[in-house]
Every structure is written in C-alpha cells, then in structure tokens.
XYZ file of C-alpha atoms in Angstrom:
556
model
C 73.999 151.681 67.149
C 73.675 154.839 69.417
C 73.630 155.439 73.193
C 70.470 156.317 74.920
C 69.261 159.800 74.040
C 69.050 162.150 76.664
C 66.491 164.978 75.948
C 68.518 168.081 77.047
C 71.882 166.892 75.353
C 70.522 167.834 72.177
C 70.494 171.444 72.707
C 72.929 173.954 70.772
C 74.733 174.876 73.424
C 75.608 171.239 73.623
C 76.276 171.002 70.042
C 78.709 173.714 70.331
C 80.573 172.120 73.370
C 81.672 169.378 71.199
C 84.973 170.380 69.778
C 85.893 169.006 66.490
C 89.649 168.026 66.589
C 92.066 166.316 64.583
C 93.299 164.059 67.272
C 93.109 160.205 68.027
C 91.033 159.065 70.892
C 93.660 157.391 72.898
C 93.274 158.836 75.997
C 89.818 159.745 77.664
C 90.688 163.627 77.223
C 88.800 162.728 73.841
C 85.651 161.674 75.546
C 85.823 164.496 78.683
C 82.372 166.256 78.634
C 84.114 168.635 81.149
C 87.842 170.629 80.897
C 90.019 168.415 83.048
C 91.631 170.282 86.045
C 95.168 169.128 86.116
C 96.106 170.540 89.782
C 93.718 167.792 91.380
C 94.384 165.099 93.254
C 95.279 161.769 91.407
C 92.454 159.491 93.324
C 89.680 162.061 93.704
C 85.916 160.816 93.890
C 84.305 159.993 90.757
C 82.765 163.374 90.294
C 86.344 164.824 90.529
C 88.123 162.337 89.159
C 90.715 163.485 86.918
C 92.148 161.643 83.713
C 95.816 163.462 83.605
C 96.731 162.326 80.103
C 96.206 165.092 77.933
C 99.645 166.154 78.252
C 101.254 168.364 75.297
C 103.620 165.785 74.592
C 100.685 163.155 73.860
C 98.495 165.802 71.844
C 101.458 166.896 69.796
C 102.033 163.346 68.743
C 98.370 163.452 67.040
C 98.511 166.491 64.600
C 100.377 164.483 62.021
C 97.456 163.889 59.871
C 96.996 160.199 60.192
C 94.110 158.999 58.298
C 92.818 156.793 61.179
C 92.667 159.801 63.684
C 89.290 160.455 65.624
C 87.137 163.363 64.365
C 84.554 165.289 66.472
C 86.168 164.403 69.840
C 84.228 165.671 72.777
C 85.681 168.517 74.656
C 83.358 170.535 76.815
C 85.619 173.558 77.291
C 85.002 175.938 80.542
C 82.246 173.730 81.823
C 82.228 172.677 85.248
C 80.766 168.961 86.465
C 77.947 170.838 88.104
C 76.771 172.571 84.995
C 76.339 169.392 82.731
C 72.906 169.136 81.116
C 70.470 167.299 83.200
C 68.431 164.429 81.090
C 65.123 164.170 83.207
C 63.139 160.818 82.919
C 60.079 160.551 85.143
C 61.941 162.236 88.238
C 65.039 160.393 87.534
C 68.178 161.743 85.601
C 71.282 160.440 83.617
C 74.493 162.583 82.982
C 73.764 165.256 85.609
C 76.054 165.833 88.555
C 75.698 163.721 91.365
C 77.003 164.200 94.836
C 80.029 162.552 95.622
C 80.189 159.830 98.257
C 82.985 158.093 99.997
C 83.526 154.826 98.127
C 82.916 152.982 101.494
C 79.662 154.495 101.925
C 78.475 153.377 98.272
C 79.901 149.977 98.714
C 77.835 149.971 102.053
C 74.559 150.931 100.563
C 74.956 148.517 97.800
C 75.692 145.840 100.446
C 72.226 146.909 102.090
C 70.304 146.860 98.926
C 71.735 143.198 98.084
C 70.246 141.996 101.180
C 66.912 143.432 100.345
C 67.150 141.752 96.882
C 68.104 138.232 98.356
C 65.215 138.957 100.506
C 62.883 139.433 97.951
C 63.947 136.370 95.891
C 63.694 134.378 98.886
C 59.956 135.191 99.810
C 58.781 134.947 96.276
C 56.987 131.662 95.863
C 55.268 132.442 92.672
C 57.132 130.782 89.699
C 55.922 133.336 87.250
C 56.916 136.295 89.338
C 60.390 134.698 90.530
C 61.075 134.253 86.497
C 60.266 137.841 86.139
C 62.588 138.956 89.069
C 65.414 136.781 87.630
C 64.844 138.114 84.234
C 65.248 141.836 85.330
C 68.345 140.884 87.226
C 69.874 139.185 84.450
C 69.181 142.343 82.005
C 69.796 144.828 84.595
C 73.499 142.892 84.576
C 73.458 142.603 88.518
C 73.108 138.507 88.299
C 76.798 138.518 89.735
C 75.697 139.510 93.014
C 73.057 136.659 93.000
C 75.168 133.754 91.716
C 74.604 131.366 94.787
C 70.857 132.326 95.207
C 69.902 132.114 91.420
C 71.695 128.672 91.211
C 70.351 127.464 94.719
C 68.159 124.330 94.759
C 65.215 126.198 96.213
C 63.425 127.994 93.864
C 65.419 130.430 91.569
C 67.697 127.266 89.906
C 64.598 126.083 88.267
C 63.622 128.940 86.570
C 67.327 130.615 85.762
C 67.560 128.175 82.852
C 64.585 128.893 80.992
C 64.844 132.618 81.411
C 68.233 132.404 80.153
C 67.474 129.962 77.160
C 66.159 132.634 74.849
C 65.989 131.258 71.081
C 69.270 130.929 69.359
C 69.421 129.586 65.935
C 71.810 126.837 65.015
C 72.834 125.679 61.466
C 70.203 123.586 59.277
C 67.317 124.826 61.822
C 65.091 125.724 58.748
C 62.008 126.185 60.702
C 63.367 128.460 63.249
C 64.795 130.671 60.655
C 61.504 130.741 58.795
C 59.687 131.672 62.274
C 62.461 134.224 63.095
C 61.959 135.855 59.417
C 58.497 135.733 60.033
C 58.687 137.702 63.387
C 61.026 140.298 62.371
C 59.170 141.413 59.487
C 56.048 141.913 61.819
C 58.034 143.432 64.285
C 59.240 145.997 62.046
C 55.523 146.858 60.458
C 54.400 147.437 64.016
C 57.305 149.251 65.432
C 55.908 152.699 64.925
C 52.710 151.596 66.680
C 54.623 151.055 70.022
C 55.143 153.257 72.957
C 58.467 154.922 72.760
C 60.146 152.545 75.374
C 58.845 149.518 73.441
C 59.577 150.649 70.121
C 63.178 151.526 71.345
C 63.484 148.022 72.637
C 62.274 146.332 69.551
C 64.295 148.678 67.025
C 67.482 147.425 69.127
C 66.640 143.957 69.077
C 66.165 144.143 65.440
C 69.517 145.708 64.808
C 71.348 143.514 67.351
C 69.408 140.849 68.958
C 69.856 140.336 72.746
C 71.978 137.101 72.488
C 74.749 139.274 70.198
C 74.414 142.582 72.403
C 77.363 143.498 74.577
C 76.419 143.102 78.381
C 77.488 146.517 79.464
C 75.918 148.149 76.574
C 72.416 146.516 77.040
C 72.576 147.374 80.929
C 73.130 150.904 80.075
C 70.152 151.006 77.651
C 68.063 148.736 79.923
C 68.670 150.504 82.998
C 67.149 153.731 81.487
C 64.275 151.619 79.832
C 63.304 150.076 82.932
C 62.946 153.503 84.901
C 60.095 154.014 82.574
C 58.350 150.549 83.315
C 55.187 151.195 85.361
C 55.389 147.945 86.996
C 59.108 148.200 87.698
C 60.645 146.905 90.976
C 62.375 150.038 92.855
C 64.728 147.900 94.887
C 65.945 146.223 91.500
C 66.482 149.331 89.970
C 67.988 150.964 92.812
C 70.715 148.353 93.070
C 71.267 148.379 89.382
C 71.792 152.199 89.253
C 74.209 151.968 92.277
C 76.033 148.948 90.996
C 76.216 150.752 87.748
C 77.796 153.946 88.786
C 80.150 152.490 91.174
C 81.545 150.230 88.696
C 81.809 153.321 86.262
C 84.194 154.937 89.123
C 86.335 151.521 88.854
C 86.214 151.919 85.259
C 87.642 155.214 85.052
C 90.317 154.496 87.773
C 91.481 151.552 85.582
C 91.499 153.812 82.385
C 93.569 156.453 84.363
C 96.084 153.930 85.332
C 96.410 152.591 81.872
C 96.375 156.202 80.557
C 99.347 156.859 82.700
C 101.257 153.805 81.645
C 100.586 154.679 78.020
C 101.813 158.351 78.387
C 105.113 156.720 80.165
C 105.628 154.027 77.262
C 105.631 156.989 74.701
C 105.435 154.898 71.613
C 104.158 158.052 69.532
C 108.022 159.234 68.871
C 108.944 156.449 66.636
C 105.495 154.765 65.563
C 104.054 157.904 64.036
C 102.226 155.596 61.500
C 100.362 153.807 64.016
C 96.360 154.053 65.437
C 96.357 155.353 69.142
C 93.650 152.852 70.469
C 94.206 152.605 74.138
C 90.673 153.605 75.010
C 88.994 151.471 72.334
C 91.018 148.436 73.415
C 89.894 149.145 77.006
C 86.288 149.274 76.159
C 86.880 146.037 74.272
C 87.992 144.652 77.549
C 85.299 146.013 79.309
C 83.052 144.336 76.851
C 84.254 140.897 77.454
C 83.866 141.441 81.475
C 82.694 144.235 83.296
C 82.279 142.379 86.623
C 84.624 144.123 89.388
C 86.464 141.301 90.113
C 87.941 140.882 86.706
C 89.923 144.433 86.988
C 93.286 142.775 86.782
C 92.089 140.764 83.718
C 90.849 144.319 81.903
C 93.913 145.895 82.326
C 96.622 143.154 81.371
C 94.295 142.458 78.183
C 94.053 146.210 77.370
C 97.873 146.335 77.292
C 98.430 143.216 75.483
C 95.449 144.488 72.777
C 96.920 148.064 72.309
C 100.570 146.619 71.665
C 99.155 144.419 69.136
C 97.456 147.153 67.447
C 100.988 148.846 66.891
C 102.360 145.357 65.715
C 99.421 145.110 63.456
C 99.845 148.743 61.914
C 103.826 148.028 61.592
C 102.885 144.846 59.239
C 99.642 146.472 57.465
C 100.884 149.905 56.614
C 104.630 150.908 57.449
C 106.985 148.206 57.675
C 109.165 146.988 54.322
C 109.048 143.047 53.683
C 112.777 143.038 54.794
C 112.158 145.055 58.280
C 108.906 143.032 58.822
C 111.004 139.754 58.311
C 113.740 140.758 60.803
C 111.022 141.711 63.187
C 109.010 138.279 63.026
C 112.698 136.587 63.349
C 113.052 138.632 66.470
C 109.667 137.451 67.796
C 110.482 134.088 67.326
C 113.688 133.909 69.205
C 112.083 135.977 72.021
C 114.038 138.235 73.883
C 117.357 137.600 72.316
C 119.512 140.562 72.110
C 121.237 139.687 68.927
C 117.842 139.736 67.447
C 117.102 143.233 68.696
C 120.288 144.740 67.020
C 119.274 143.492 63.854
C 116.081 145.359 64.161
C 115.883 149.139 62.553
C 116.070 151.526 65.150
C 112.696 152.814 64.867
C 111.629 149.082 65.911
C 113.906 148.171 68.711
C 112.152 150.236 71.524
C 108.936 148.776 70.460
C 110.111 145.151 70.223
C 111.863 145.844 73.441
C 108.980 147.224 75.201
C 106.352 144.571 73.937
C 108.494 141.577 75.215
C 109.181 143.394 78.516
C 105.445 143.952 79.056
C 104.578 140.413 77.960
C 107.157 139.182 80.422
C 106.225 141.714 83.035
C 102.857 139.812 83.388
C 104.359 137.144 85.528
C 105.007 139.399 88.243
C 101.135 140.180 88.258
C 100.033 136.318 88.290
C 100.105 134.080 90.991
C 102.435 131.199 90.955
C 100.188 128.875 89.966
C 99.037 131.258 87.090
C 102.409 131.888 85.674
C 102.418 129.197 83.009
C 99.959 131.134 81.081
C 102.425 133.488 80.057
C 104.177 130.734 77.856
C 101.071 130.207 76.212
C 100.747 133.912 75.357
C 104.028 134.006 73.800
C 103.691 130.794 71.875
C 100.399 132.414 70.483
C 101.929 135.738 69.988
C 104.479 134.580 67.892
C 101.969 132.418 65.752
C 100.159 135.816 65.069
C 103.319 137.079 63.941
C 103.947 134.616 61.710
C 100.462 134.823 60.107
C 101.280 138.538 59.826
C 104.159 137.799 58.049
C 102.475 135.211 55.666
C 100.099 137.728 54.749
C 102.904 140.438 53.841
C 104.801 137.949 51.900
C 101.806 137.092 49.620
C 101.637 141.400 49.088
C 105.374 141.497 48.458
C 105.383 138.425 45.870
C 102.368 139.962 44.542
C 100.560 136.225 44.782
C 96.886 136.083 45.139
C 95.973 133.205 47.199
C 92.528 131.366 47.270
C 90.080 132.485 49.690
C 90.546 129.320 51.976
C 94.262 129.739 51.874
C 94.166 133.657 52.428
C 91.565 133.118 55.350
C 93.479 130.389 57.085
C 96.232 132.660 58.653
C 93.742 135.303 59.633
C 91.832 133.159 61.756
C 94.171 130.861 63.038
C 96.544 133.667 64.242
C 93.785 135.702 65.867
C 92.016 133.040 67.617
C 94.716 131.602 69.956
C 96.361 135.030 70.929
C 93.661 137.725 70.596
C 90.308 135.590 71.466
C 91.983 132.939 73.867
C 95.297 133.779 75.619
C 94.984 137.415 75.838
C 91.486 137.690 77.553
C 92.043 134.684 79.889
C 95.580 135.857 81.118
C 94.338 137.663 84.243
C 91.030 135.834 85.122
C 92.277 134.029 88.028
C 91.728 130.525 89.269
C 88.678 129.812 87.157
C 91.470 129.225 84.174
C 92.497 125.794 84.327
C 95.562 124.326 82.318
C 93.052 121.703 80.914
C 91.012 124.633 79.763
C 93.666 126.733 78.010
C 94.838 123.522 76.202
C 91.631 122.670 75.100
C 90.838 126.450 74.072
C 94.242 126.813 72.136
C 93.322 123.451 70.445
C 90.669 126.245 68.613
C 87.422 124.258 69.271
C 84.186 125.702 67.376
C 83.212 128.135 69.868
C 86.709 129.884 69.392
C 86.838 129.500 65.674
C 83.217 130.955 65.496
C 84.152 134.025 67.529
C 87.028 134.455 65.700
C 85.106 134.057 62.353
C 82.396 136.520 63.306
C 85.330 138.996 64.008
C 87.039 138.513 60.884
C 84.275 138.442 58.450
C 82.900 141.578 59.592
C 86.014 143.331 59.782
C 87.007 142.272 56.118
C 83.916 143.908 54.933
C 84.261 147.187 56.918
C 88.160 147.844 56.788
C 88.171 146.661 52.906
C 88.706 150.322 51.791
C 91.039 151.267 54.147
C 93.407 148.268 53.705
C 93.016 149.189 50.006
C 93.727 152.739 50.176
C 97.013 151.729 52.455
C 98.236 149.513 49.622
C 97.598 146.444 51.611
C 96.620 143.158 49.804
C 95.396 140.795 48.815
C 92.774 140.931 51.833
C 90.541 137.875 52.401
C 87.702 139.600 50.946
C 89.548 140.681 47.920
C 90.528 136.898 47.119
C 86.785 135.925 47.515
C 85.959 138.838 45.178
C 88.531 137.693 42.672
C 87.703 134.079 42.901
C 84.130 134.344 42.589
C 83.943 137.429 40.134
C 81.902 139.456 42.676
C 81.658 143.163 43.135
C 82.745 144.637 46.592
C 78.837 145.116 47.890
C 78.074 141.572 46.880
C 81.122 140.128 48.344
C 80.410 142.138 51.702
C 76.745 140.662 51.679
C 78.299 137.386 51.494
C 80.551 137.759 54.493
C 77.538 138.965 56.574
C 75.894 135.704 55.531
C 79.326 134.084 56.836
C 79.247 135.849 60.033
C 75.592 134.778 60.552
C 76.704 131.025 59.907
C 79.263 131.531 62.629
C 77.086 132.429 65.037
C 74.918 129.578 64.412
C 78.147 127.829 64.907
C 78.779 129.543 68.465
C 75.084 128.585 69.314
C 75.696 124.997 68.679
C 79.063 124.866 70.436
C 77.080 126.144 73.503
C 74.717 123.337 73.577
C 77.661 120.561 73.680
C 79.411 119.605 76.844
C 82.905 121.194 76.800
C 86.467 120.924 78.668
C 86.068 124.403 79.775
C 83.963 126.296 82.478
C 81.128 128.401 81.373
C 82.515 131.249 82.538
C 85.282 131.218 80.260
C 83.084 130.295 77.291
C 80.891 133.422 78.123
C 84.132 135.478 77.467
C 84.646 133.705 74.234
C 81.093 134.845 73.585
C 81.281 138.169 74.357
C 84.208 138.458 71.839
C 82.035 137.448 69.447
C 79.367 139.999 70.655
C 81.631 143.070 70.768
C 82.942 142.119 67.024
C 79.459 143.270 65.712
C 79.658 145.426 62.607
C 78.615 148.629 64.386
C 81.509 148.392 66.990
C 83.986 147.542 64.522
C 83.504 150.293 62.577
C 83.962 152.377 65.529
C 87.338 150.650 66.121
C 88.601 150.957 62.387
C 87.519 154.653 62.263
C 87.811 155.697 66.087
C 85.243 158.848 66.237
C 82.537 156.368 65.666
C 82.658 154.860 69.184
C 82.836 158.093 71.171
C 79.223 158.481 71.926
C 78.788 155.000 73.491
C 82.409 155.379 75.144
C 81.159 158.442 76.592
C 78.175 157.285 77.627
C 79.393 154.188 79.456
C 82.092 155.927 81.372
C 81.100 159.712 81.732
C 77.285 159.556 82.448
C 76.226 158.023 86.147
C 72.561 157.332 86.415
C 70.764 158.787 89.340
C 67.601 157.318 91.227
C-alpha cells in the first residue's frame, strides 16, 4: 500500500531532499517535508505550525544502533513551505503551500458548505441520485456531518443501508466465496484496460477490499480520485477538501502536544532498547477514530499504547526472567511503593510513570466516566500476566501447543489494547453495560484481535527469532504441523481471513453495544492489515502514508 502519487514529487530534487538517517520516527520531525523553525510561536496556523520536538536530547537518544529504528526519514532541509513541489491535478493540487486562514474563518466556510449539502440532500427526490450522493458522502468521509440527515425518515434512511451494505463474506458461505474469486480474477485481467483512476481503485480494492480499508486512508485516496471524476459534485468535493485540511490541522496540534509530553517523559535514558513509536501509535489512534469529537480519545489511547510498546519490549528483548517477574508482581499490586522498591533501577522510573499516566486519566474523565479506569487497570494486569506466561515458556525452554500458545496472545491483547484503551476517552457513547459485554471478549472483539495477532505473527517472526524470543505462536504452529515458515505464514493469512468472516457475522447479530463502539473494534481490525503492521514493526514502511495524511493538504 502506498499513498497517492504526486507527479511533481518524483523529481530528482525531491529524492535528494529525503535524507536517510538512522533515527526512529518517534517524533513528527521524521515526517516533516521542511526544516522546522524552533523560534516560531507554539500555536501557529497549519502552514506555519511547528512541531517543537526535534531537540538534541531526543535525537541523541536514537543514535544507538537499535535494529528497529526507521530508515530513510523525510527531512527536506533548507526548503521553505512555499517551495514545496506542487502536484497539479486537473486544476487542483495537493501538497502545495496553501494560504493560511484563521481557524474560525475555515470553520465558518465549512458550516456554509454543509448547509449547501443539506439542501442538496433535501431537494433530491430521485432515489438513485440520492443513493449516489450518500455513497459519495460516505466514501469522502464527511458522513459524520450529516448523521441526522442520513438517518431521517424522509428519504436518506431508506437508501443509506443499501449503500453501506456492501458484499461481506461470512463463514461457510461457499457460493459468495466462489463469486468473489471469479470477480477478482476478471478484475485482475481487465485492470490494464481501465483508465488510470479506475485502475488505481481496482488495484487498491484487490489489495485491500473497502470493508477492510482504514477510513482515513480511504478518504485520502478517494478525494484525489473524486477530483478526476467528470460527474463530480463540486459542493461535496469542496466540503471534503476543506474538512480534510481542517482535521489535518487538528491532528498536527494533537501530535505536537503528544510529542511535548513524550519529550518531557524522557523514557529514552533508561530504556535504550525500546522502540520509539509515538507517531505510529498516534496513526493507529487516528485509524480508529478520525472524527474531531474524538480528539480526547486519540490522545489518551496514544499515550496508553506508547507505554505498552515500552512494556512489550521490556518483556520481549531486554528484561531477565527475574526482573520481569518483579515487574509483573508490581503491576498486580498496582502503585505499591514496596513493589517499586523491589524493581531494578532502570525499571522504577518506567513503572512509576506508567502507573501515574493510567491513574492520571481519571482527571481527564467526567465523574460518570471514571469507572472506566478500573477496567483499564484490570485489563492491563491481565496483559502483563500474559507477557509473563510467554516469558516463562521461553525461560523454561517449554514448547506449548499452538492453542496453548495463542491463548495468552489473544486474551491479553483483546481486553486492554482492543477494548479498554480505545474506548476510554470516547465519552457518553460508552456505557458500563457495553464495556462489561466487550470485556467478556465476544466474537467481534476476538475477531479483531485474531486479525491483528495472525498478521503480526507472520510479519514479526524473523525479528522475534533474531531477538532470541520464543516460542512464538507461529513457531509453535510450525513445530506442531511440521511446516516451513512460508507454509505457516500462508496458513496464518488464511486464519486472518476466517477471522474477518467472523467479524462480518458478528455485525449481523444484535449486540449489547452501540454500533459506534463496534465500528471502533472494526477499525482496529482494519488497521491491522499486513501492510500497516509491517510499517509498525519496521517503522520506515509507514513514513509515506503518515507523511501524506498529516502534512499534505488538498487544494480545490
């Protein structure tokens, strides 16, 4: 998967501007296409915004030869914002300098265009035409502006569900499987006969079906493609580009705040072995919820996932059995000073900061939401127990069966990473009844977890093997079934596909959770595609997508 191409961006000058550095993408500096000016104001407009995080202290912590550091980081030195290359597309452009406007003015313009779209929907009486508009609104990812209009009882509701109900496979649906296989074969054979826009869409769908596509990435692709449509509606396109750019500004502000938080946390001094994955974790959060009203949720889950990355690396590649046993005990006792005193020096600061971050979430939640922290603590403790179980097998040189090995990997991740972390800051849509049901690990949660674990196991096998880890889930499967690595990887790909069918079936059943929450679980499965997981494990693979999402606005 690669971001949309920009004709001008392939020049030799551009290639020279992307300086290869042996540093981690833990700050947005790694993705900046221009040189930061650290003397600028901290809250500048989007075309002047400064991500004040590339300090010497942070950069120096990265030059330690860690195997997981990102390569080829983007740094367009000595190039001003106005000098960025332009990607012209039928009169429109992306990635060029856009005149800065006050945020309030942009919001007012969006409000005016929204009213035009509402009038368009209200005045459209032809069902086929209405379906066309609703489909474009959903594909352009501006549907959250028109929830009431789409769900009303006077037109749009009767077409919204058919538009959204695209073909999804479920288990034991052999006829549909045969139809999809037939269709895929013909699409592949005809792709080269299509126009460039249609060809891009077909090839992308063959690689990642729309049902499995991360919403924000799909919007990035589709806005550019919609610009090329001869029958495009300029009002919809105008709203989509304005909304995309305004959200991009919000994301940069969130990431700036997170980067300053990460810098002040200063975890690199003692945990030199760990991966710096702040930006990647923020991208993961953005993949779960891109809407502006989930800003708090994005920030909170990014902090949580980033600390879990450090915890995972401690158990996986550095901590001894005895040290990790003490760390597990400390997490079970939770914020017990005696437990802290027993930890090795290098883990005390990390543990203390981890506990303070989780406990501090209560200050960010409303009184009616504070109970969620207790669920998060419980699921974090379960995750740490699972990490310890895996390490115990390795320390005792035991090889569990495939089913024994995959259970802690699934159960530990499901409640903490898939459910409690992402839902923590979502607000009133999260109810205690819903969180109780989701932490009981129903099919929809387990399907998302399985998609992630099966894909990740196949991708990270070599890294974990080289790090001396074991036995991994895929290694246990290889031993149990006497398979070679590529054969096991193909089987895990099949397992992940079956889990997608489980996910689809779960969405067809009544549940105890609002669809708004289930969509976040679905998005977790979407962001765990093989392409994106490769990017997280080997950070440089994500730089183009993240750079495009955060740093290249659209112009119309």
